[in-house]
Each structure stands twice: as C-alpha cells, then as structure tokens.
Amino acid sequence: VGWVKADTKAIQAIHEHVITHNPRVSVSHSDHSTWNLHIKGVQLEDAGLYMCQINTDPMKSQ
C-alpha cells in the first residue's frame, strides 16, 4: 500500500514506512486489508486529496 498526496504527487508512505519528512504523518493497519494514513495537528499546508494505491494489474486506487 502506498499513500500519495494527489496534487503534488508527493509520496507520503509505502507499506509501514513513512517517506515524507513530516513527523506528523504516520500509517496504521488493523490487517492487510485496512490501512490508514494519519496526520497529527493538521495544518493548512496539509489540505488536499490523498490517494492510496495498491500493487495490482491493472492499478487500483481509492
């Protein structure tokens, strides 16, 4: 599972590894089918659409 901020195409996280240098971002999952992106202390710069992607053929996103 990968998380991307859609407007900037900035990768936020891949699987359980946070890629962004923003310490307020984290990822959790309760099993391998439910994943969540968390942003603590949301700020105006965090506004936008975030997209999760999974590796499938063809690609699926939500």
XYZ file of C-alpha atoms in Angstrom:
62
model
C 0.000 0.000 0.000
C 1.298 3.429 -0.914
C -0.008 6.859 0.085
C 0.420 9.875 -2.211
C -0.698 13.488 -1.871
C -2.525 13.769 -5.188
C -1.920 17.418 -6.118
C 1.852 17.377 -5.538
C 2.367 13.646 -6.258
C 4.462 13.584 -3.071
C 4.833 10.069 -1.673
C 3.752 10.035 1.964
C 4.312 6.381 2.859
C 4.926 2.938 1.392
C 3.642 -0.020 3.396
C 4.551 0.842 7.019
C 7.440 3.157 6.104
C 6.779 6.897 6.204
C 8.664 8.530 3.309
C 7.783 12.184 3.874
C 9.984 14.095 6.303
C 6.874 15.366 8.084
C 6.959 13.942 11.645
C 3.186 14.430 11.961
C 2.472 11.697 9.373
C 2.040 8.052 10.358
C 0.440 4.891 8.973
C -1.505 2.165 10.723
C -3.293 -1.009 9.700
C -5.527 -3.449 11.511
C -4.939 -6.225 9.000
C -3.694 -6.415 5.433
C -6.937 -5.009 4.023
C -7.485 -1.893 6.174
C -4.810 0.820 6.048
C -4.977 4.376 7.426
C -2.885 7.493 6.874
C -2.775 9.757 9.947
C -1.775 13.416 10.092
C -1.465 14.877 13.599
C -2.119 18.553 14.230
C -3.493 19.169 10.738
C -2.309 22.437 9.184
C -3.409 24.417 6.129
C -0.473 23.013 4.135
C -1.929 19.500 4.632
C -5.093 20.373 2.675
C -5.723 18.360 -0.474
C -6.588 14.916 -1.734
C -4.636 11.877 -0.601
C -4.708 8.668 -2.618
C -3.887 5.154 -1.525
C -2.526 2.747 -4.121
C -2.085 -0.992 -4.116
C 0.029 -3.038 -6.488
C -2.393 -4.766 -8.810
C -2.594 -5.266 -12.540
C -4.295 -3.075 -13.579
C -3.543 -0.476 -10.871
C -6.344 0.271 -8.414
C -6.585 3.415 -6.326
C -9.122 4.794 -3.862
